Short mmCIF file of C-alpha atoms in Angstrom, two decimals:
data_model
loop_
_atom_site.label_atom_id
_atom_site.label_comp_id
_atom_site.label_asym_id
_atom_site.label_seq_id
_atom_site.Cartn_x
_atom_site.Cartn_y
_atom_site.Cartn_z
CA MET T 102 41.30 -16.31 67.71
CA ARG T 103 39.64 -19.18 65.88
CA LEU T 104 42.35 -21.49 67.07
CA PHE T 105 41.69 -20.39 70.59
CA CYS T 106 37.99 -21.06 70.20
CA ILE T 107 38.59 -24.56 68.95
CA PHE T 108 40.91 -25.06 71.86
CA ALA T 109 38.30 -23.82 74.27
CA TYR T 110 35.64 -26.06 72.75
CA ALA T 111 37.97 -28.95 73.10
CA LEU T 112 38.14 -28.15 76.77
CA GLY T 113 34.41 -28.41 76.90
CA GLU T 114 33.79 -24.82 77.72
CA PRO T 115 32.13 -22.82 74.96
CA ILE T 116 33.23 -19.27 75.08
CA ILE T 117 30.96 -17.78 72.47
CA HIS T 118 27.37 -17.94 73.66
CA THR T 119 24.35 -17.04 71.69
CA ARG T 120 23.12 -14.03 73.52
CA LYS T 121 19.97 -14.69 75.49
CA PRO T 122 17.12 -12.26 74.76
CA MET T 123 16.91 -9.93 77.69
CA LEU T 124 13.27 -8.96 77.22
CA ASP T 125 10.52 -11.00 75.66
CA VAL T 126 9.13 -8.17 73.57
CA ILE T 127 7.24 -9.14 70.45
CA VAL T 128 8.68 -6.87 67.84
CA MET T 129 6.01 -6.15 65.29
CA ASP T 130 7.32 -6.97 61.87
CA LYS T 131 6.50 -3.94 59.76
CA THR T 132 7.20 -5.50 56.39
CA ILE T 133 4.18 -5.66 54.12
CA TYR T 134 4.36 -7.67 50.93
CA ILE T 135 1.84 -6.57 48.39
CA ARG T 136 1.06 -8.12 45.04
CA MET T 137 -1.44 -6.41 42.76
CA ARG T 138 -3.96 -8.59 41.01
CA ASN T 139 -3.99 -8.46 37.22
CA ARG T 140 -7.69 -7.83 36.87
CA THR T 141 -10.60 -7.56 39.21
CA GLU T 142 -14.28 -7.00 38.68
CA VAL T 143 -16.39 -4.79 40.93
CA ASP T 144 -19.98 -3.64 41.08
CA PRO T 145 -20.76 0.01 40.37
CA LYS T 146 -21.03 2.45 43.31
CA THR T 147 -18.85 0.40 45.63
CA SER T 148 -15.64 1.26 47.41
CA VAL T 149 -12.66 -0.66 46.21
CA THR T 150 -10.52 -1.80 49.13
CA VAL T 151 -6.95 -2.99 49.21
CA LYS T 152 -8.22 -6.53 49.64
CA ASP T 153 -10.08 -6.33 46.33
CA ILE T 154 -7.09 -5.32 44.28
CA ALA T 155 -4.12 -6.99 45.93
CA GLN T 156 -2.87 -10.01 47.76
CA ILE T 157 -1.15 -9.12 50.99
CA ILE T 158 1.26 -10.76 53.36
CA CYS T 159 1.72 -8.81 56.57
CA ASP T 160 1.64 -9.04 60.31
CA GLU T 161 -1.67 -10.39 61.57
CA GLY T 162 -2.07 -7.35 63.82
CA MET T 163 -2.55 -4.93 60.96
CA ARG T 164 -4.15 -7.23 58.45
CA THR T 165 -7.80 -6.32 58.94
CA LYS T 166 -7.11 -2.59 59.02
CA LEU T 167 -4.85 -2.84 56.00
CA GLU T 168 -7.19 -4.92 53.92
CA SER T 169 -10.16 -2.68 54.48
CA LEU T 170 -8.36 0.50 53.41
CA ASN T 171 -10.30 2.38 50.77
CA VAL T 172 -8.43 2.79 47.54
CA HIS T 173 -11.06 4.12 45.23
CA LYS T 174 -14.73 4.92 45.31
CA VAL T 175 -16.48 3.94 42.10
CA THR T 176 -18.71 6.79 41.02
CA SER T 177 -20.87 7.37 38.01
CA LYS T 178 -18.07 9.51 36.57
CA ASP T 179 -15.86 6.43 36.15
CA LYS T 180 -16.00 4.54 32.93
CA ASN T 181 -15.99 0.79 33.03
CA ILE T 182 -12.19 0.53 33.32
CA ILE T 183 -10.19 1.97 36.21
CA VAL T 184 -6.46 1.50 36.57
CA ILE T 185 -4.94 1.61 40.05
CA ASP T 186 -1.18 1.98 40.19
CA VAL T 187 0.76 0.23 42.91
CA MET T 188 2.33 3.59 43.85
CA LYS T 189 -1.07 4.88 44.90
CA VAL T 190 -1.58 1.88 47.14
CA ILE T 191 1.86 2.19 48.68
CA ARG T 192 1.31 5.90 49.34
CA LEU T 193 -1.97 5.07 51.03
CA ILE T 194 -0.45 2.35 53.16
CA SER T 195 2.48 4.47 54.28
CA ASN T 196 0.08 7.23 55.30
CA VAL T 197 -1.81 4.86 57.55
CA PHE T 198 1.17 2.85 58.75
CA PRO T 199 4.12 5.22 58.83
CA GLY T 200 7.38 3.40 58.88
CA ALA T 201 6.00 0.26 57.35
CA ASP T 202 8.24 -1.36 54.79
CA VAL T 203 6.05 -2.02 51.79
CA GLN T 204 7.44 -4.48 49.28
CA ALA T 205 5.63 -4.56 45.96
CA ILE T 206 5.82 -7.79 44.02
CA GLY T 207 4.40 -8.63 40.63
CA PRO T 208 2.30 -6.48 38.32
CA PRO T 209 2.61 -2.73 38.86
CA GLN T 210 -1.07 -2.02 38.43
CA THR T 211 -4.51 -3.53 38.69
CA ILE T 212 -7.19 -3.11 36.08
CA ILE T 213 -10.58 -2.77 37.70
CA GLU T 214 -13.49 -3.59 35.49
CA VAL T 215 -16.79 -2.12 36.63
CA ILE T 216 -19.56 -4.52 35.73
CA PHE T 217 -22.54 -2.23 35.16
CA LYS T 218 -25.01 -4.79 34.02
CA LYS T 219 -24.44 -8.31 32.83
CA ARG T 220 -24.74 -7.59 29.16
CA ALA T 221 -27.49 -9.78 27.86
CA MET T 222 -26.09 -11.44 24.80
CA SER T 223 -28.32 -10.64 21.91
CA PHE T 224 -29.30 -13.95 20.37
CA ALA T 225 -30.17 -12.40 17.02
CA LEU T 226 -26.73 -10.81 16.85
CA PHE T 227 -25.17 -14.15 17.59
CA ILE T 228 -27.16 -15.88 14.84
CA MET T 229 -26.22 -13.15 12.39
CA THR T 230 -22.55 -13.52 13.25
CA TRP T 231 -22.85 -17.28 12.88
CA ILE T 232 -24.38 -16.96 9.42
CA LEU T 233 -21.80 -14.37 8.43
CA LEU T 234 -18.96 -16.67 9.40
CA PHE T 235 -20.64 -19.65 7.74
CA ILE T 236 -21.12 -17.93 4.40
CA GLY T 237 -17.75 -16.25 4.56
CA ALA T 238 -15.97 -19.52 5.26
CA ALA T 239 -17.82 -21.24 2.41
CA LEU T 240 -16.95 -18.45 0.01
CA THR T 241 -13.28 -18.29 0.98
CA VAL T 242 -12.78 -22.02 0.58
CA MET T 243 -14.41 -21.93 -2.86
CA ASN T 244 -12.21 -19.03 -3.89
CA PHE T 245 -9.18 -20.88 -2.59
CA HIS T 246 -10.06 -23.97 -4.62
CA GLU T 247 -10.52 -21.90 -7.78
CA ASP T 248 -7.31 -20.04 -7.11
CA VAL T 249 -5.16 -23.17 -6.89
CA SER T 250 -7.10 -25.07 -9.62
CA MET T 251 -8.09 -27.72 -7.10
CA GLN T 252 -10.59 -29.30 -9.48
CA SER T 253 -8.05 -30.14 -12.18
CA VAL T 254 -5.49 -31.31 -9.60
CA GLN T 255 -8.05 -33.65 -8.06
CA GLU T 256 -9.10 -34.93 -11.48
CA LYS T 257 -5.50 -35.72 -12.37
CA LEU T 258 -4.87 -37.29 -8.98
CA PHE T 259 -7.94 -39.49 -9.34
CA THR T 260 -6.79 -40.61 -12.80
CA MET T 261 -3.36 -41.31 -11.36
CA ILE T 262 -4.78 -43.50 -8.59
CA THR T 263 -7.45 -45.41 -10.49
CA GLY T 264 -6.59 -45.04 -14.17
CA LYS T 265 -10.12 -43.79 -14.84
CA ARG T 266 -10.87 -40.42 -16.36
CA VAL T 267 -13.87 -38.71 -14.72
CA GLU T 268 -15.26 -35.18 -14.79
CA LYS T 269 -16.25 -35.15 -11.12
CA PRO T 270 -14.12 -37.44 -8.94
CA LEU T 271 -16.63 -37.32 -6.08
CA LEU T 272 -15.12 -40.40 -4.50
CA PHE T 273 -12.08 -38.25 -3.82
CA GLN T 274 -13.82 -34.95 -3.28
CA ILE T 275 -16.43 -35.86 -0.68
CA PRO T 276 -13.89 -37.39 1.74
CA TYR T 277 -11.76 -34.34 1.02
CA SER T 278 -14.57 -32.01 2.10
CA ILE T 279 -15.21 -33.97 5.29
CA GLY T 280 -11.50 -34.05 6.02
CA LEU T 281 -11.41 -30.28 5.65
CA GLY T 282 -13.73 -29.86 8.63
CA LEU T 283 -12.08 -32.67 10.56
CA GLY T 284 -8.65 -31.10 10.15
CA MET T 285 -9.87 -27.75 11.46
CA VAL T 286 -11.54 -29.32 14.46
CA LEU T 287 -8.45 -31.39 15.13
CA PHE T 288 -6.23 -28.33 14.97
CA PHE T 289 -8.34 -26.47 17.50
CA ASN T 290 -8.84 -29.68 19.44
CA HIS T 291 -12.15 -28.76 20.99
CA VAL T 292 -13.95 -32.03 20.44
CA PHE T 293 -11.44 -34.45 21.87
CA LYS T 294 -10.15 -32.02 24.47
CA LYS T 295 -10.65 -34.23 27.47
CA ARG T 296 -9.26 -37.29 25.78
CA LEU T 297 -6.20 -36.00 23.99
CA ASN T 298 -4.54 -33.70 26.50
CA GLU T 299 -5.03 -30.68 28.72
CA GLU T 300 -2.76 -28.24 26.97
CA PRO T 301 -4.53 -25.08 25.81
CA SER T 302 -5.62 -25.01 22.20
CA PRO T 303 -4.17 -22.40 19.81
CA LEU T 304 -7.42 -20.49 19.97
CA GLU T 305 -7.35 -20.26 23.75
CA VAL T 306 -3.76 -19.05 23.59
CA GLU T 307 -4.78 -16.46 21.02
CA MET T 308 -7.71 -15.31 23.18
CA PHE T 309 -5.30 -14.95 26.09
CA ASN T 310 -2.82 -12.98 23.99
CA TYR T 311 -5.54 -10.64 22.81
CA GLN T 312 -6.77 -10.01 26.35
CA GLN T 313 -3.18 -9.49 27.47
CA SER T 314 -2.59 -6.88 24.76
CA LEU T 315 -5.81 -5.10 25.66
CA ASP T 316 -4.83 -5.03 29.33
CA GLN T 317 -1.38 -3.73 28.51
CA TYR T 318 -2.84 -0.98 26.37
CA VAL T 319 -5.31 0.02 29.06
CA ALA T 320 -2.63 -0.06 31.74
CA MET T 321 -0.47 2.32 29.73
CA HIS T 322 -3.14 4.67 28.48
CA GLN T 323 -5.64 4.91 31.33
CA ASN T 324 -2.92 5.24 33.91
CA LYS T 325 -1.98 8.90 33.88
CA GLU T 326 1.22 8.36 35.82
CA SER T 327 2.77 5.91 33.37
CA VAL T 328 3.31 8.41 30.56
CA LYS T 329 4.60 11.92 31.09
CA HIS T 330 4.13 14.58 28.46
CA LEU T 331 5.86 17.91 28.07
CA ASP T 332 2.85 20.00 29.02
CA ASP T 333 2.04 17.98 32.14
CA ASN T 334 3.45 19.25 35.38
CA MET S 93 26.19 -27.21 -25.57
CA THR S 94 27.72 -28.24 -22.27
CA ILE S 95 27.35 -24.69 -21.01
CA LYS S 96 23.68 -24.66 -22.04
CA ILE S 97 23.01 -27.90 -20.20
CA LEU S 98 24.92 -26.70 -17.19
CA PHE S 99 22.92 -23.47 -17.16
CA VAL S 100 19.62 -25.36 -17.36
CA ILE S 101 20.67 -27.65 -14.52
CA ILE S 102 21.76 -24.75 -12.33
CA SER S 103 18.64 -22.69 -12.95
CA GLY S 104 16.38 -25.70 -12.36
CA PHE S 105 18.23 -26.55 -9.17
CA GLY S 106 18.07 -22.94 -8.01
CA GLY S 107 14.36 -22.71 -8.68
CA GLY S 108 13.72 -25.93 -6.78
CA LEU S 109 15.85 -24.72 -3.89
CA ALA S 110 13.89 -21.50 -3.60
CA VAL S 111 10.49 -23.19 -3.85
CA GLY S 112 11.45 -25.92 -1.37
CA ALA S 113 12.75 -23.39 1.13
CA GLY S 114 9.60 -21.33 0.70
CA PHE S 115 7.40 -24.37 1.26
CA VAL S 116 9.18 -25.33 4.45
CA ALA S 117 9.13 -21.73 5.66
CA PHE S 118 5.39 -21.60 5.08
CA LEU S 119 4.84 -24.79 7.06
CA THR S 120 7.07 -23.51 9.84
CA VAL S 121 5.21 -20.22 10.10
CA LEU S 122 1.90 -22.02 10.41
CA GLY S 123 3.27 -24.33 13.09
CA LEU S 124 1.32 -27.28 11.83
CA ILE S 125 3.84 -30.00 12.62
CA PRO S 126 4.49 -28.86 16.21
CA ARG S 127 0.74 -28.81 16.75
CA LEU S 128 0.45 -32.37 15.42
CA THR S 129 3.25 -33.59 17.66
CA GLN S 130 1.55 -31.87 20.58
CA LEU S 131 -1.74 -33.62 19.80
CA THR S 132 -0.20 -37.05 19.35
CA LYS S 133 2.45 -36.65 22.08
CA THR S 134 5.25 -37.63 19.74
CA LYS S 135 7.60 -34.68 20.15
CA LYS S 136 10.62 -36.95 19.91
CA LEU S 137 9.63 -38.16 16.44
CA ILE S 138 9.48 -34.71 14.88
CA HIS S 139 12.43 -35.48 12.58
CA TRP S 140 10.45 -38.30 11.05
CA TYR S 141 7.63 -35.84 10.31
CA GLU S 142 10.14 -33.53 8.62
CA TRP S 143 11.20 -36.36 6.37
CA ALA S 144 7.56 -37.20 5.68
CA VAL S 145 7.03 -33.64 4.43
CA ILE S 146 10.20 -33.77 2.32
CA PHE S 147 9.36 -37.12 0.74
CA GLY S 148 5.78 -35.99 0.17
CA ALA S 149 6.99 -32.88 -1.63
CA ILE S 150 9.40 -34.94 -3.78
CA ALA S 151 6.69 -37.53 -4.55
CA GLY S 152 4.30 -34.75 -5.53
CA THR S 153 6.87 -33.18 -7.83
CA ALA S 154 7.76 -36.50 -9.43
CA GLY S 155 4.08 -37.43 -9.81
CA GLY S 156 3.25 -34.07 -11.36
CA LEU S 157 6.06 -34.32 -13.89
CA ASN S 158 5.89 -37.98 -14.89
CA PHE S 159 2.18 -38.70 -14.35
CA PRO S 160 2.36 -42.38 -13.44
CA VAL S 161 -0.96 -44.25 -13.48
CA PHE S 162 -1.51 -46.99 -10.90
CA TYR S 163 -4.92 -48.60 -11.70
CA PHE S 164 -5.87 -49.11 -8.06
CA PRO S 165 -9.52 -49.83 -7.22
CA SER S 166 -11.57 -46.64 -6.93
CA PHE S 167 -12.01 -46.71 -3.14
CA PHE S 168 -8.28 -46.03 -2.78
CA ALA S 169 -9.26 -42.44 -3.51
CA ILE S 170 -11.22 -42.21 -0.23
CA PRO S 171 -8.37 -42.29 2.34
CA ILE S 172 -6.16 -40.15 0.14
CA GLY S 173 -8.96 -37.62 -0.28
CA LEU S 174 -9.65 -37.62 3.45
CA ALA S 175 -5.99 -37.12 4.30
CA SER S 176 -5.55 -34.27 1.82
CA GLY S 177 -8.72 -32.66 3.10
CA MET S 178 -7.51 -32.87 6.69
CA PHE S 179 -4.20 -31.33 5.76
CA VAL S 180 -5.85 -28.43 3.94
CA GLY S 181 -8.29 -28.05 6.83
CA MET S 182 -5.44 -27.79 9.31
CA LEU S 183 -3.72 -25.25 7.08
CA ALA S 184 -6.92 -23.22 6.95
CA ALA S 185 -7.29 -23.42 10.71
CA ALA S 186 -3.69 -22.42 11.29
CA LEU S 187 -3.88 -19.34 9.12
CA THR S 188 -3.57 -16.42 11.45
CA GLU S 189 -6.59 -14.68 10.00
CA VAL S 190 -8.89 -17.16 11.70
CA LEU S 191 -6.91 -17.06 14.91
CA ASN S 192 -6.88 -13.28 15.03
CA VAL S 193 -10.43 -12.62 13.92
CA LEU S 194 -12.20 -14.92 16.35
CA PRO S 195 -11.10 -13.33 19.65
CA ILE S 196 -11.95 -9.83 18.43
CA LEU S 197 -15.27 -10.88 16.97
CA ALA S 198 -16.22 -12.80 20.08
CA LYS S 199 -15.52 -9.74 22.22
CA ARG S 200 -17.43 -7.41 19.92
CA VAL S 201 -20.65 -9.42 19.94
CA TYR S 202 -20.23 -10.46 23.62
CA VAL S 203 -20.19 -14.18 22.98
CA GLU S 204 -16.92 -15.09 24.64
CA ASP S 205 -18.53 -18.15 26.15
CA ARG S 206 -19.82 -19.33 22.79
CA ILE S 207 -16.66 -19.01 20.79
CA ILE S 208 -16.79 -22.71 19.97
CA ALA S 209 -20.10 -22.13 18.21
CA LEU S 210 -18.48 -19.42 16.10
CA LEU S 211 -15.61 -21.75 15.34
CA MET S 212 -18.09 -24.40 14.29
CA ALA S 213 -19.71 -21.87 11.94
CA ILE S 214 -16.38 -21.58 10.12
CA VAL S 215 -15.86 -25.34 10.10
CA PHE S 216 -19.34 -26.10 8.75
CA GLY S 217 -19.01 -23.24 6.29
CA LYS S 218 -15.81 -24.74 4.89
CA VAL S 219 -17.34 -28.22 4.60
CA PHE S 220 -20.51 -26.87 3.03
CA GLY S 221 -18.65 -24.61 0.61
CA SER S 222 -16.40 -27.42 -0.48
CA LEU S 223 -19.24 -29.92 -0.98
CA PHE S 224 -21.32 -27.31 -2.77
CA GLN S 225 -18.48 -26.55 -5.12
CA TRP S 226 -17.73 -30.15 -6.05
CA VAL S 227 -21.30 -31.35 -6.35
CA TYR S 228 -23.08 -28.37 -7.98
CA PHE S 229 -20.85 -25.42 -8.67
CA VAL S 230 -18.40 -27.15 -11.04
CA ASP S 231 -21.25 -27.88 -13.49
CA TYR S 232 -21.98 -24.19 -14.00
CA ARG S 233 -19.01 -22.88 -15.81
#
């Protein structure tokens, strides 16, 4: 057969045509791609729509209707965290658009945080925390120095360098103390951030990890569908 | 006699092996050297940093055992003091306690946007505590 085709082409008469469309009907593509956002913040007493909690790719014809679908109405009964599973959204969409092919991509749920009131940061609390950390850090470093006999090590080191025997080698110890702070700042790289590079600092990574763990916990525990117990039906 | 000497050599070697491995493991857990290469953009030279740590450890051991005295002028103590302080400061910063406490604390007191200020409290606290200890505290024993 193939041989025949080649032969026919060689004759200059293509046998296999691409079939011409008989009717120019615009077939509505019913595929909807939906990707849940990781987190979203809403005001209390609002309706959460699909647009708030997900990114959507779909046919332009149904976009506005789809995006304005109500997923959840925030009431005073809700606490400040609501978890919406992607299954709920898909169920909703297939009710409104029967026969639509909904493709879920990405995270399986969205965590909605209801912002009741911008919590005014208490300045006194902040100052107290600051002082707590300050005194705690001072105490721990002193305990550390006592624990490892830093004083006698520094005395010996000073004698080793200069040949002099002194009780308080301040010429060594004061630069040491300044270096202590400098090393910490350098490790967290907050001061020279713009100049050195744009990679996140270990603290920012740790903040992210903590938030990630919190979100994961909430997603598992607030979402009733994700865990099934014996006594549930 | 030979057996005694051999036993001493083997036990000394074994002790050194364990301590050296522990030291390197500690540094690895803290991730200090990767962080330094990240800051200075010298990831390719990381083997040289490994050797720096090894030679530093050997020099420290040799210095502690033999106690050589160099008779340098006194200001030589300043850069050495600064460098040792920076190293200890980085160790203190890398300890996971600090890294784990800060995010939780910042969330609890709702100061996520001022976490740098909290960090600075720890930094100043360390500097103050250290200075206080060397200048005043050591006299009251």
